[in-house]
Short mmCIF file of C-alpha atoms in Angstrom, two decimals:
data_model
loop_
_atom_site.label_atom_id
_atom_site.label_comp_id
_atom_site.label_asym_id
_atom_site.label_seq_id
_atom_site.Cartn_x
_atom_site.Cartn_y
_atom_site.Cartn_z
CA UNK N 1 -65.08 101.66 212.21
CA UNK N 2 -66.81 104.95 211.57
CA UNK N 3 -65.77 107.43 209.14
CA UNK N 4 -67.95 111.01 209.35
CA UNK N 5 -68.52 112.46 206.04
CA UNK N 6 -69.71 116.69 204.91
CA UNK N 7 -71.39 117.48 202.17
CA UNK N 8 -70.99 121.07 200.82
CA UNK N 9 -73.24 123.45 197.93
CA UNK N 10 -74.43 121.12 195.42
CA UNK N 11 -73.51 117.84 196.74
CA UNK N 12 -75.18 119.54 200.08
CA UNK N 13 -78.30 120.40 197.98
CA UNK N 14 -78.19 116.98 195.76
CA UNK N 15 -77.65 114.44 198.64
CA UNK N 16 -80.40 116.35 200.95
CA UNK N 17 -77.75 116.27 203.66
CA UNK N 18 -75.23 118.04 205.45
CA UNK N 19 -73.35 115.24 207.20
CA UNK N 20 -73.67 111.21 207.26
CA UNK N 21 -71.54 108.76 208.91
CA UNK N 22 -70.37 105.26 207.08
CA UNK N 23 -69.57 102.29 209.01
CA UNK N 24 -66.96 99.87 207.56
CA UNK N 25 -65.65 96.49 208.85
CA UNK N 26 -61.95 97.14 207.65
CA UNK N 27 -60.78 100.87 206.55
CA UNK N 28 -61.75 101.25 203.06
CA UNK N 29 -60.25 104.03 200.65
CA UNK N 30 -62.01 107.51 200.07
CA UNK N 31 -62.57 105.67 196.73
CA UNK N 32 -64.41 102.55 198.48
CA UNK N 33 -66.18 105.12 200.32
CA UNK N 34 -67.55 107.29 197.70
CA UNK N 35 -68.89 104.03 195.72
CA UNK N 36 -70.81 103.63 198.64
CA UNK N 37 -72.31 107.26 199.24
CA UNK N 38 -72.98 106.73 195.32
CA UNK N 39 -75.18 103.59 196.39
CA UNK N 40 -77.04 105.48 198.91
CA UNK N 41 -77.55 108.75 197.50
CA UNK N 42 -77.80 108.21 193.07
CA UNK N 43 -77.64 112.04 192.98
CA UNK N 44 -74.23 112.36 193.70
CA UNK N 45 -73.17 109.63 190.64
CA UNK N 46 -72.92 112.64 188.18
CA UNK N 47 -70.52 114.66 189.79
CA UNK N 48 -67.77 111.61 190.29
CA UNK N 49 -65.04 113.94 187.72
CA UNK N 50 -65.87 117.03 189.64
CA UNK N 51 -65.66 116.27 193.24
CA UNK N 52 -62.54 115.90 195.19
CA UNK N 53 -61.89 115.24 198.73
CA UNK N 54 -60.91 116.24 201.75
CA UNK N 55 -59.76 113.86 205.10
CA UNK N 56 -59.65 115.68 208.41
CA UNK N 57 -59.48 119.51 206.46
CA UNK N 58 -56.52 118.46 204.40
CA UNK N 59 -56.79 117.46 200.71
CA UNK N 60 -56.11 113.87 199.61
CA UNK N 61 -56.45 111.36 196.46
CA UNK N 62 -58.95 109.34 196.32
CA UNK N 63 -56.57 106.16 197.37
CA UNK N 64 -56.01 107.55 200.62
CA UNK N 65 -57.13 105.42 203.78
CA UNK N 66 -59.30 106.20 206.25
CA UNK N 67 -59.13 105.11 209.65
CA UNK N 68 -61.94 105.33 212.53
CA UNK N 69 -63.16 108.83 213.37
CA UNK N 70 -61.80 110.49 209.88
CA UNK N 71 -63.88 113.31 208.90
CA UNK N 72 -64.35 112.96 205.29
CA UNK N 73 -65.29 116.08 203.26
CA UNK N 74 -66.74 116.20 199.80
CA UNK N 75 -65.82 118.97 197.83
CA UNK N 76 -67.35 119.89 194.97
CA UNK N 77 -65.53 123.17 192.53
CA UNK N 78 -64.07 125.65 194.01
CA UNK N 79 -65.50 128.96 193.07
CA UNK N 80 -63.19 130.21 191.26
CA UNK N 81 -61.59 127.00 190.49
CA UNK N 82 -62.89 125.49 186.96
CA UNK N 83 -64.10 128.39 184.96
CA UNK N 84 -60.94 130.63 184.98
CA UNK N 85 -61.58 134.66 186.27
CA UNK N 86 -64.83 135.47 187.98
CA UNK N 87 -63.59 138.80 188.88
CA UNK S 1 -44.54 139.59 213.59
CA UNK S 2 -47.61 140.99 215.40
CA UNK S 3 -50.48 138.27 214.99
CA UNK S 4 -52.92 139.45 217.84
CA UNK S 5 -55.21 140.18 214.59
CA UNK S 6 -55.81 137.06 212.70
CA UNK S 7 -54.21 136.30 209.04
CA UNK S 8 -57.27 134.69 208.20
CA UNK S 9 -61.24 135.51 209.15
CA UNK S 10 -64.14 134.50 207.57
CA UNK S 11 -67.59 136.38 209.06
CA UNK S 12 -70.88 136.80 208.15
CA UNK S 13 -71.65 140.91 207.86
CA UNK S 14 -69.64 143.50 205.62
CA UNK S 15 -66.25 142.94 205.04
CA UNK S 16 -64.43 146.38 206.71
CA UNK S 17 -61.58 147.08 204.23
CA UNK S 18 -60.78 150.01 207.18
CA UNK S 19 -59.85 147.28 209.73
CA UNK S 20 -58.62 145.12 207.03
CA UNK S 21 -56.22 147.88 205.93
CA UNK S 22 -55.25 148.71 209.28
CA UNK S 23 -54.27 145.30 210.41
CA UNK S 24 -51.65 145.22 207.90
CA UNK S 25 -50.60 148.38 208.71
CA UNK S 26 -46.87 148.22 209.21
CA UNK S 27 -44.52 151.30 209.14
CA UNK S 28 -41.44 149.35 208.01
CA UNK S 29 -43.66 149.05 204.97
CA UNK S 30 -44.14 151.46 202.17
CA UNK S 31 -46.27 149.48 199.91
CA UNK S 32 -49.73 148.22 200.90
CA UNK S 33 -52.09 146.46 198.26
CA UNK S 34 -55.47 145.52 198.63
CA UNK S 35 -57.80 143.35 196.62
CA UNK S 36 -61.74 143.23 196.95
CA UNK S 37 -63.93 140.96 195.11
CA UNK S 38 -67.38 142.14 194.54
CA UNK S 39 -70.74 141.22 193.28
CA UNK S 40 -71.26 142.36 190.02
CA UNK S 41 -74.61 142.54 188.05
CA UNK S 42 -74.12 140.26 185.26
CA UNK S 43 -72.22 137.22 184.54
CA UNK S 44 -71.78 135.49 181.08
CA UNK S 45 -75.10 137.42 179.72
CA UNK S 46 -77.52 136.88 183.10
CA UNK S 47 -78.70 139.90 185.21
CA UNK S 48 -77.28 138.39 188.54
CA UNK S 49 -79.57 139.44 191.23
CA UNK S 50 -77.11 138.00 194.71
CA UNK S 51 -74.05 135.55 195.39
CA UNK S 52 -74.83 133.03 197.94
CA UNK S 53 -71.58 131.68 199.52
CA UNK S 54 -71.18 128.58 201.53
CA UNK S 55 -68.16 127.15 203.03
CA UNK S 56 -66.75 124.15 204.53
CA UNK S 57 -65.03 126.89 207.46
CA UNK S 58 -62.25 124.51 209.59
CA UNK S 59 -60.84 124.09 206.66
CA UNK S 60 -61.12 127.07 204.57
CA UNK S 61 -59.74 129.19 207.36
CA UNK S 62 -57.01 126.62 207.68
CA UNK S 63 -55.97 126.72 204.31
CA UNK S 64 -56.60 130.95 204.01
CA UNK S 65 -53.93 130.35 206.80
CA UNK S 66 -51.27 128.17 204.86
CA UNK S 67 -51.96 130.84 201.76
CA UNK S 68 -50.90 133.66 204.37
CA UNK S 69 -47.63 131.73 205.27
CA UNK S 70 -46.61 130.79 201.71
CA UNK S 71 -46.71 134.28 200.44
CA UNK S 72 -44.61 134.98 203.47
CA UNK S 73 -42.24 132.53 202.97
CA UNK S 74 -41.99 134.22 199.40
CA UNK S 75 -42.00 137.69 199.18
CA UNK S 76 -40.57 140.30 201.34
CA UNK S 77 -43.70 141.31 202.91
CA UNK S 78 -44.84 142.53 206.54
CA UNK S 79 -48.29 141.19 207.15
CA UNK S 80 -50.98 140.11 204.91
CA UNK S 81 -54.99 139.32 205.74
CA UNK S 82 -57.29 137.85 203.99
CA UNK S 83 -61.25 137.69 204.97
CA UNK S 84 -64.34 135.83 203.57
CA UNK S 85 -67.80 136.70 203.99
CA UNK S 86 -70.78 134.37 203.53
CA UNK S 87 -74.41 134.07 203.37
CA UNK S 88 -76.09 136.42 201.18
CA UNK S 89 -74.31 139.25 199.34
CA UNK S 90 -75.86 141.93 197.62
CA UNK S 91 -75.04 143.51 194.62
CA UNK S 92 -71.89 145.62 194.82
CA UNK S 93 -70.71 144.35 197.78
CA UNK S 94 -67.38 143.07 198.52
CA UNK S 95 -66.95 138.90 198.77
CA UNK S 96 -63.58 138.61 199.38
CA UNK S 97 -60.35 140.45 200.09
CA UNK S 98 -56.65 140.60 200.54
CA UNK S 99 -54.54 142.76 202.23
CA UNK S 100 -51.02 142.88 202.37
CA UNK S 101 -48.03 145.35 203.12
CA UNK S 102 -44.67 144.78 202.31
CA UNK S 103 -41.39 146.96 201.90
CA UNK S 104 -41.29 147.83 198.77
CA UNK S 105 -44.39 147.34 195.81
CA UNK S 106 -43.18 144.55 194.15
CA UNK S 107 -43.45 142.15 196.67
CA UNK S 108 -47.24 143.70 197.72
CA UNK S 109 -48.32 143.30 194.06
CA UNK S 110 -47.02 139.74 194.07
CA UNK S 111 -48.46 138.50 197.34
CA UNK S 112 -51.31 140.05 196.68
CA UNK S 113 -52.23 138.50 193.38
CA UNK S 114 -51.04 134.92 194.83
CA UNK S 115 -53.17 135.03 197.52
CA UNK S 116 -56.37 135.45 195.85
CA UNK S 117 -55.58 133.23 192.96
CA UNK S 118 -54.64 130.61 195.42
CA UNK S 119 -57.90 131.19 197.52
CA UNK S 120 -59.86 130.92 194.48
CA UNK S 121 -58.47 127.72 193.25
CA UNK S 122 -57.59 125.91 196.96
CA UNK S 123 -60.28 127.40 199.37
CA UNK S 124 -63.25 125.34 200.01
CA UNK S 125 -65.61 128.23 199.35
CA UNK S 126 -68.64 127.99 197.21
CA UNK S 127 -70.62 130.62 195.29
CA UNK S 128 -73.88 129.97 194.32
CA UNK S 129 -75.54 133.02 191.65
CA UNK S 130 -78.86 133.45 191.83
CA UNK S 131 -79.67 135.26 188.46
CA UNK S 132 -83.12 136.40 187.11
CA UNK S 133 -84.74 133.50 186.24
CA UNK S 134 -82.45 130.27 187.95
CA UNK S 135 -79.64 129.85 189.94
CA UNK S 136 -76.25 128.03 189.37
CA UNK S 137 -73.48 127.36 191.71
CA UNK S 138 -70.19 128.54 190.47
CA UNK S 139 -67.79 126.31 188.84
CA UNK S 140 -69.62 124.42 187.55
CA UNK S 141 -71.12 125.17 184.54
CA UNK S 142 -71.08 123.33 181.52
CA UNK S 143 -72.47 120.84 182.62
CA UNK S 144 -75.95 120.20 182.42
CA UNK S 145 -76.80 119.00 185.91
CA UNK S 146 -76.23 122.89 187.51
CA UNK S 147 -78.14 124.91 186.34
CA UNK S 148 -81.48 124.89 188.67
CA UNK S 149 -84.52 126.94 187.06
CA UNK S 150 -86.73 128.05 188.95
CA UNK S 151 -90.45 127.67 188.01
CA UNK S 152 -90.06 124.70 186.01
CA UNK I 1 -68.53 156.51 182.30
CA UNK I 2 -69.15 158.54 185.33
CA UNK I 3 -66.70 161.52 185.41
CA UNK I 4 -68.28 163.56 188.08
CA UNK I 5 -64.96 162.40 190.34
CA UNK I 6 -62.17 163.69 189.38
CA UNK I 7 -59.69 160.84 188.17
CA UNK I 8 -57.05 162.81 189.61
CA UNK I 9 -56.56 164.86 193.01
CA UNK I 10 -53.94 166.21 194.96
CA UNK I 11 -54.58 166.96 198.49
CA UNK I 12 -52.98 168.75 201.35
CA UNK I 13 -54.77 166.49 204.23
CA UNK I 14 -54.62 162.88 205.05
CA UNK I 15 -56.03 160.45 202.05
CA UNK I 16 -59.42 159.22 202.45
CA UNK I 17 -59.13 155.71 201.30
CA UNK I 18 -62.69 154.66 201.83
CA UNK I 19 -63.26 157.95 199.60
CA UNK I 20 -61.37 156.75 196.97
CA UNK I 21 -62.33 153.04 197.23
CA UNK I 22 -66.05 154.34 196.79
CA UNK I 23 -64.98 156.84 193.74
CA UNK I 24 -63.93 154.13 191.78
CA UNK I 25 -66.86 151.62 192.72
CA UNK I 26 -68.71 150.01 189.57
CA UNK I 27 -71.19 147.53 190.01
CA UNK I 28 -70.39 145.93 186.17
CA UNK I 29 -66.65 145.12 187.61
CA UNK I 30 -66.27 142.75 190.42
CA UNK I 31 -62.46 143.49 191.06
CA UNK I 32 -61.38 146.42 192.84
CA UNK I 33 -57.08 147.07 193.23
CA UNK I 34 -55.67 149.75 195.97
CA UNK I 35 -52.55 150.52 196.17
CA UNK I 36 -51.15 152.92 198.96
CA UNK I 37 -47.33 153.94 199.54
CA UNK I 38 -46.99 155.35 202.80
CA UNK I 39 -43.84 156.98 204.64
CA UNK I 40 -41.72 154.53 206.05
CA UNK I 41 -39.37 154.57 209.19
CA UNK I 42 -36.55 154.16 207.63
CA UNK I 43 -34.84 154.19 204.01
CA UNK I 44 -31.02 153.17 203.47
CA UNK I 45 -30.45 152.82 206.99
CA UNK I 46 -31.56 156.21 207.67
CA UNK I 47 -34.29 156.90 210.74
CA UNK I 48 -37.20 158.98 208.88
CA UNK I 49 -38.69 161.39 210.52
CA UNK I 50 -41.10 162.79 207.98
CA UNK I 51 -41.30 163.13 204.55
CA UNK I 52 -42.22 166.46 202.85
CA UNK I 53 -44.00 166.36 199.32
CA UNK I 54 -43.69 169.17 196.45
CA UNK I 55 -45.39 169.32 193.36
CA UNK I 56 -45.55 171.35 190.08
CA UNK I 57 -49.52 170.81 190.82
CA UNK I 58 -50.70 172.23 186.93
CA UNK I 59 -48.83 169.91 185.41
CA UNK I 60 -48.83 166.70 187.80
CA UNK I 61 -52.65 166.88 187.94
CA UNK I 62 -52.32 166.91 183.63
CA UNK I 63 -49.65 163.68 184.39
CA UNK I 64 -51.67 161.86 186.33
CA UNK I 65 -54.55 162.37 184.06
CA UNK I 66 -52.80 161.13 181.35
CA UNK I 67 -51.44 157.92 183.18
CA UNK I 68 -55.48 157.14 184.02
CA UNK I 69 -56.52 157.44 180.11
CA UNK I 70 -53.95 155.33 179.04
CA UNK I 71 -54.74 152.41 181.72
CA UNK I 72 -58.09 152.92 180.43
CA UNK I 73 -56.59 152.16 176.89
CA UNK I 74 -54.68 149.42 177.79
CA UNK I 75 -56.39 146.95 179.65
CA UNK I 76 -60.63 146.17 180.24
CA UNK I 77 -61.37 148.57 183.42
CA UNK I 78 -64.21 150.72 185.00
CA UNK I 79 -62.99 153.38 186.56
CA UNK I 80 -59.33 154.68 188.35
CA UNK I 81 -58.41 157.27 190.62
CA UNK I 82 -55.21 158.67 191.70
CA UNK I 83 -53.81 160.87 194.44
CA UNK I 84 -51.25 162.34 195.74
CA UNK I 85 -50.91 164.15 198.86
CA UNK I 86 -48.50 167.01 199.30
CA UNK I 87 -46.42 168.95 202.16
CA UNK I 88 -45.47 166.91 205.14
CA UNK I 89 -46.29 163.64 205.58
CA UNK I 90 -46.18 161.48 209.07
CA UNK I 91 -44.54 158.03 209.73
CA UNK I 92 -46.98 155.58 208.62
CA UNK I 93 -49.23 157.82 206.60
CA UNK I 94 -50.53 157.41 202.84
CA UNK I 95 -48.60 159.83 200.72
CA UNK I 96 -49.75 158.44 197.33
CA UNK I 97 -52.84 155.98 196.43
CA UNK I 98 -54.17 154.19 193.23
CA UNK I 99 -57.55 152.70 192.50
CA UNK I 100 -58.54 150.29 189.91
CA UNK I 101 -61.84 148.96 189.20
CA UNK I 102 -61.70 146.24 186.51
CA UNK I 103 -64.34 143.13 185.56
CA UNK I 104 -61.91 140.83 186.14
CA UNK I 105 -58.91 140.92 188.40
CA UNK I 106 -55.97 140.62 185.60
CA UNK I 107 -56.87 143.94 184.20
CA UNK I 108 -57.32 145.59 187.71
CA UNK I 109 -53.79 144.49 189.44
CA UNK I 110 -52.23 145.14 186.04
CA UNK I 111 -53.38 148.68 185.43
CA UNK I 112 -52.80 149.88 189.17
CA UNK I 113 -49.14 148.63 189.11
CA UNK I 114 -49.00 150.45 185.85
CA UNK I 115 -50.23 153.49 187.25
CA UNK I 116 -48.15 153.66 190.03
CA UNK I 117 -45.19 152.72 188.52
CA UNK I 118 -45.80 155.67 185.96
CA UNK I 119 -46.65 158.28 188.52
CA UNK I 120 -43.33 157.62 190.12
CA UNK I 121 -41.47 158.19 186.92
CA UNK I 122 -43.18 160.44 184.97
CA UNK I 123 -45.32 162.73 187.83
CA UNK I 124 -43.13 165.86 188.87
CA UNK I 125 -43.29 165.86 192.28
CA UNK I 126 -40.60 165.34 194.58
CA UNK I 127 -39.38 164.27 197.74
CA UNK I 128 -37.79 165.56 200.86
CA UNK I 129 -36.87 163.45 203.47
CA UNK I 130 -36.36 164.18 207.04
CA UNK I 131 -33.92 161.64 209.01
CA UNK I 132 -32.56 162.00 212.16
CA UNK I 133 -29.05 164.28 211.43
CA UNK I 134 -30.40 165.94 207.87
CA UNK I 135 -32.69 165.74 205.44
CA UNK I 136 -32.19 164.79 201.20
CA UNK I 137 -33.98 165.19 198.16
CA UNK I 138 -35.15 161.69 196.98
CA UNK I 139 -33.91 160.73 193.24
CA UNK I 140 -30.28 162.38 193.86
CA UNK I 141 -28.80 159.82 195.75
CA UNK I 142 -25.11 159.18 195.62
CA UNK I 143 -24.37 162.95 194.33
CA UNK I 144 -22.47 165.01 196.86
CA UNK I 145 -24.47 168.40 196.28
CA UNK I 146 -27.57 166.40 197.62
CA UNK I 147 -26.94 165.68 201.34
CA UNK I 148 -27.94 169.13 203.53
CA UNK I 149 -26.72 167.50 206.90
CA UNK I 150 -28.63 170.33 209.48
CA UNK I 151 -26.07 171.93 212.10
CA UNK I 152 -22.83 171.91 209.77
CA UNK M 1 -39.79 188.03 173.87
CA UNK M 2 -40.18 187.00 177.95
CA UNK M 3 -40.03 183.32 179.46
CA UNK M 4 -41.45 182.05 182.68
CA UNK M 5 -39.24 179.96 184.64
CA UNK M 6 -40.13 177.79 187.52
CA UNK M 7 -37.97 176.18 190.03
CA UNK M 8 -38.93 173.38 191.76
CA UNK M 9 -37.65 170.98 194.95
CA UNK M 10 -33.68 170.80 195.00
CA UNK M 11 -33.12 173.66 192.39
CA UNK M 12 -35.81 176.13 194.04
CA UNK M 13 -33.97 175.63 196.96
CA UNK M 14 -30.64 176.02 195.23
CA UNK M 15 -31.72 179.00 193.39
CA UNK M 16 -33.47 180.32 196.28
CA UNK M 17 -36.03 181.33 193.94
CA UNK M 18 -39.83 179.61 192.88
CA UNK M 19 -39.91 181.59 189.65
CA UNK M 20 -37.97 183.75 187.29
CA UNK M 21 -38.45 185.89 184.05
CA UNK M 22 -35.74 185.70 181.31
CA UNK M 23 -35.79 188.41 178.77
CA UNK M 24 -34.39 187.03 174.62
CA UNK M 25 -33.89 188.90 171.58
CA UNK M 26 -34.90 186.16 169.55
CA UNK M 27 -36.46 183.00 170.31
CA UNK M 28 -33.91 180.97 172.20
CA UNK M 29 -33.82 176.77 172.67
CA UNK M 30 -34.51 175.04 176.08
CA UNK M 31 -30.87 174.51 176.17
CA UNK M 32 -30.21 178.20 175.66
CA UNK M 33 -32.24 179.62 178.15
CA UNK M 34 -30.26 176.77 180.64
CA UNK M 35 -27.06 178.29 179.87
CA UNK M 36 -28.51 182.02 180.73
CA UNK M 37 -30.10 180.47 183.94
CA UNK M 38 -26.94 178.93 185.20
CA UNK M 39 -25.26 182.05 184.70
CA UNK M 40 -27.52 184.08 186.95
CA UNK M 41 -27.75 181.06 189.56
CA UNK M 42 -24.22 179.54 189.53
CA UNK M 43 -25.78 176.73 192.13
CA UNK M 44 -28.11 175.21 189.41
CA UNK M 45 -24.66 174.57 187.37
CA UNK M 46 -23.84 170.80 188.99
CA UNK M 47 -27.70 169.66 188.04
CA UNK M 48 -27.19 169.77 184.24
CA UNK M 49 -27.04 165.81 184.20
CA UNK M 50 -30.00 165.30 186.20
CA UNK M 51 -32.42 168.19 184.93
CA UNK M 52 -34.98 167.44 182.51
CA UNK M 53 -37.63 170.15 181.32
CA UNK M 54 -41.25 171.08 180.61
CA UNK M 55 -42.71 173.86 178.41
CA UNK M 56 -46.08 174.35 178.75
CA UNK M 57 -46.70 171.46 181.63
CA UNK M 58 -44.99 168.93 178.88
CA UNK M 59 -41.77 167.22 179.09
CA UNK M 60 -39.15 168.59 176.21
CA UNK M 61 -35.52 167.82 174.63
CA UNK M 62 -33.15 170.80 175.12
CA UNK M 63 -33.14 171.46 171.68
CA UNK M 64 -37.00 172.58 171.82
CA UNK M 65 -37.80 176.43 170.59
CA UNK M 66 -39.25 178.84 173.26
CA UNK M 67 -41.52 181.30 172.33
CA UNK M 68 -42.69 184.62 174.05
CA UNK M 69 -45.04 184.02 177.28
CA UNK M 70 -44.01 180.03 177.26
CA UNK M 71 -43.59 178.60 180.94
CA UNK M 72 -40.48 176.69 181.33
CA UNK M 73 -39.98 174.33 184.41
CA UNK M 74 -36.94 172.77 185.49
CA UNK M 75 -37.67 169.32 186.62
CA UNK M 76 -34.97 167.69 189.07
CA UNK M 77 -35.25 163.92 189.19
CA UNK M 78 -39.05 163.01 190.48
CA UNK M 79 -39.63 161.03 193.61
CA UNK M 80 -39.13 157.31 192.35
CA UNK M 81 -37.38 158.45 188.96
CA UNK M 82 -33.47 157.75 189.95
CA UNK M 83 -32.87 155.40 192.68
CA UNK M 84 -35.65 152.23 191.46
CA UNK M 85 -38.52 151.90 194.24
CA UNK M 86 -38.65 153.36 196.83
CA UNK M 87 -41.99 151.88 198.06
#
């Protein structure tokens, strides 16, 4: 099985991608799946308390399955979403 | 509800509060409120010198969408827009805004100030400053990875 | 700060909102707050037909002043603007508007629902609407000397 | 001494009249020259409740001193005052 996954700003930037697709032999967790994206870009490591995800546009924990053909978004913070007011 | 103008639109070129304001227009509605968010100049002691935005746009236009339908489900209001520009925006100009017309002012105030603290927090948008000397993306700082200066 | 626009105006033509927007523009605050109230087509069951606006203008235009300085005192803002527009006023129109600038959007949202909530109390101007069958003061509601039904 | 009155909205209409002169011996209160107005404009009388007043372009009690050349304006209940929002 195939799950797609999007890489946005500064996971965008740090990974040197926009988009990479994982192949697993049994559906693995967004967590199983972000261990390996950790293995095969070390940039992303860092940002493991800041990213959260997203599984075909909808936000999920990181427990949540995927299944074949899942698009699986990483999304790093929100612009106005860790440092209070920007305007 | 007339929806031939959608609740939610994210483009690429200045953000027209005209057409924003007039596709709320509603004259059941007394009230209208409209927020714009706008570049400024400085931020936290830097000379900003342009916000780059990025977004991941199937979903951010999906959930600008759900935003639009829980402040309707909540206040008394008539219609309510919201828009997103990205790319490059200069100094002054407008980011982001929310429209929305209601009855009475209560309920535009409320809806108003809901919507764009929900699409800050919720909205897979990202701002990226770039500031005289280095550039950060939003939301991140703090921590020591972000901050990206240039020339060293 | 930059006084050369008048903080408050009352006109006799339709308000320019884009006019106003710009007046209050401030490239140190990145939140800007309009509100507009605009005739309705219909209050208390009634079908409006117009409204009709009178002021004491001397001493509205020292009101309204007085409202924007003490926003100013009250919360972190750039610049506000308020007007009002007087004589008759079309379904659907803008009969009153507010404009906040503000670095951060707290301050702007709270000092233009301020403002407006102010000008509504403590401005003296007044009212007339025009319904289908008569027309009535607005603010004397439920007194019997108010109601001028036309043709009795 | 003289004071300028000024009607405005329901009372103009009521007193069919945008402005008036009232002529005092001696320096009379707001309250005073109210009593002198509702004499020569009978219509005003039912408003007493509802009125509120402005010397000068400032809101005052009724128990406020005119003086010679002040402008008095009778101020029936302003657009959102009375019946909560309108808008």
């Amino acid at each position: 099985m195939v799950v797609k996954v999007r890489f946005f700003a500064v996971l965008r930037e740090r990974a040197g991608v926009t988009s990479a697709e994982l192949a697993f032999d049994r559906p693995p967790s967004v967590n199983e799946a972000w261990e390996l994206l950790q293995q095969q870009y070390p940039a992303l490591g860092p940002f493991r308390e800041c990213v959260t995800f997203a599984v075909n546009r909808q936000y999920v924990d990181s427990w949540h399955p995927l299944h074949d053909g899942d698009e699986l978004a990483l999304i790093p913070p929100v612009s106005g979403g860790c440092d209070g007011e920007d305007c | 509800m007339d929806r031939t103008t959608p609740r939610a639109r994210i483009v690429s070129s200045p953000i027209d509060l005209g057409e924003l304001l007039a596709s709320v227009a509603d004259v059941s509605c007394g009230a209208t409120v409209l927020f714009v968010g706008s570049t400024r100049d400085q931020n936290e002691g830097r000379r900003v010198v342009e916000l780059q935005y990025e977004a991941y746009e199937e979903m951010a236009l999906k959930e600008m969408e759900r935003i639009g339908s829980a402040a309707e489900a909540q206040w008394q209001i008539g219609k309510i827009a919201l828009v997103h520009r990205l790319g490059n925006v200069p100094l002054g100009e407008a980011s982001v805004a929310v429209a929305v017309s209601a009855p009475h002012r209560s309920d535009a105030f409320a809806a108003a100030r809901y919507a764009i603290d929900q699409l800050k927090k919720t909205v897979p948008i990202w701002k990226k400053e770039v500031f005289e000397g280095g550039e950060v993306w939003i939301g991140l700082q703090g921590t020591s990875t972000t901050t990206n200066e240039k020339g060293r």
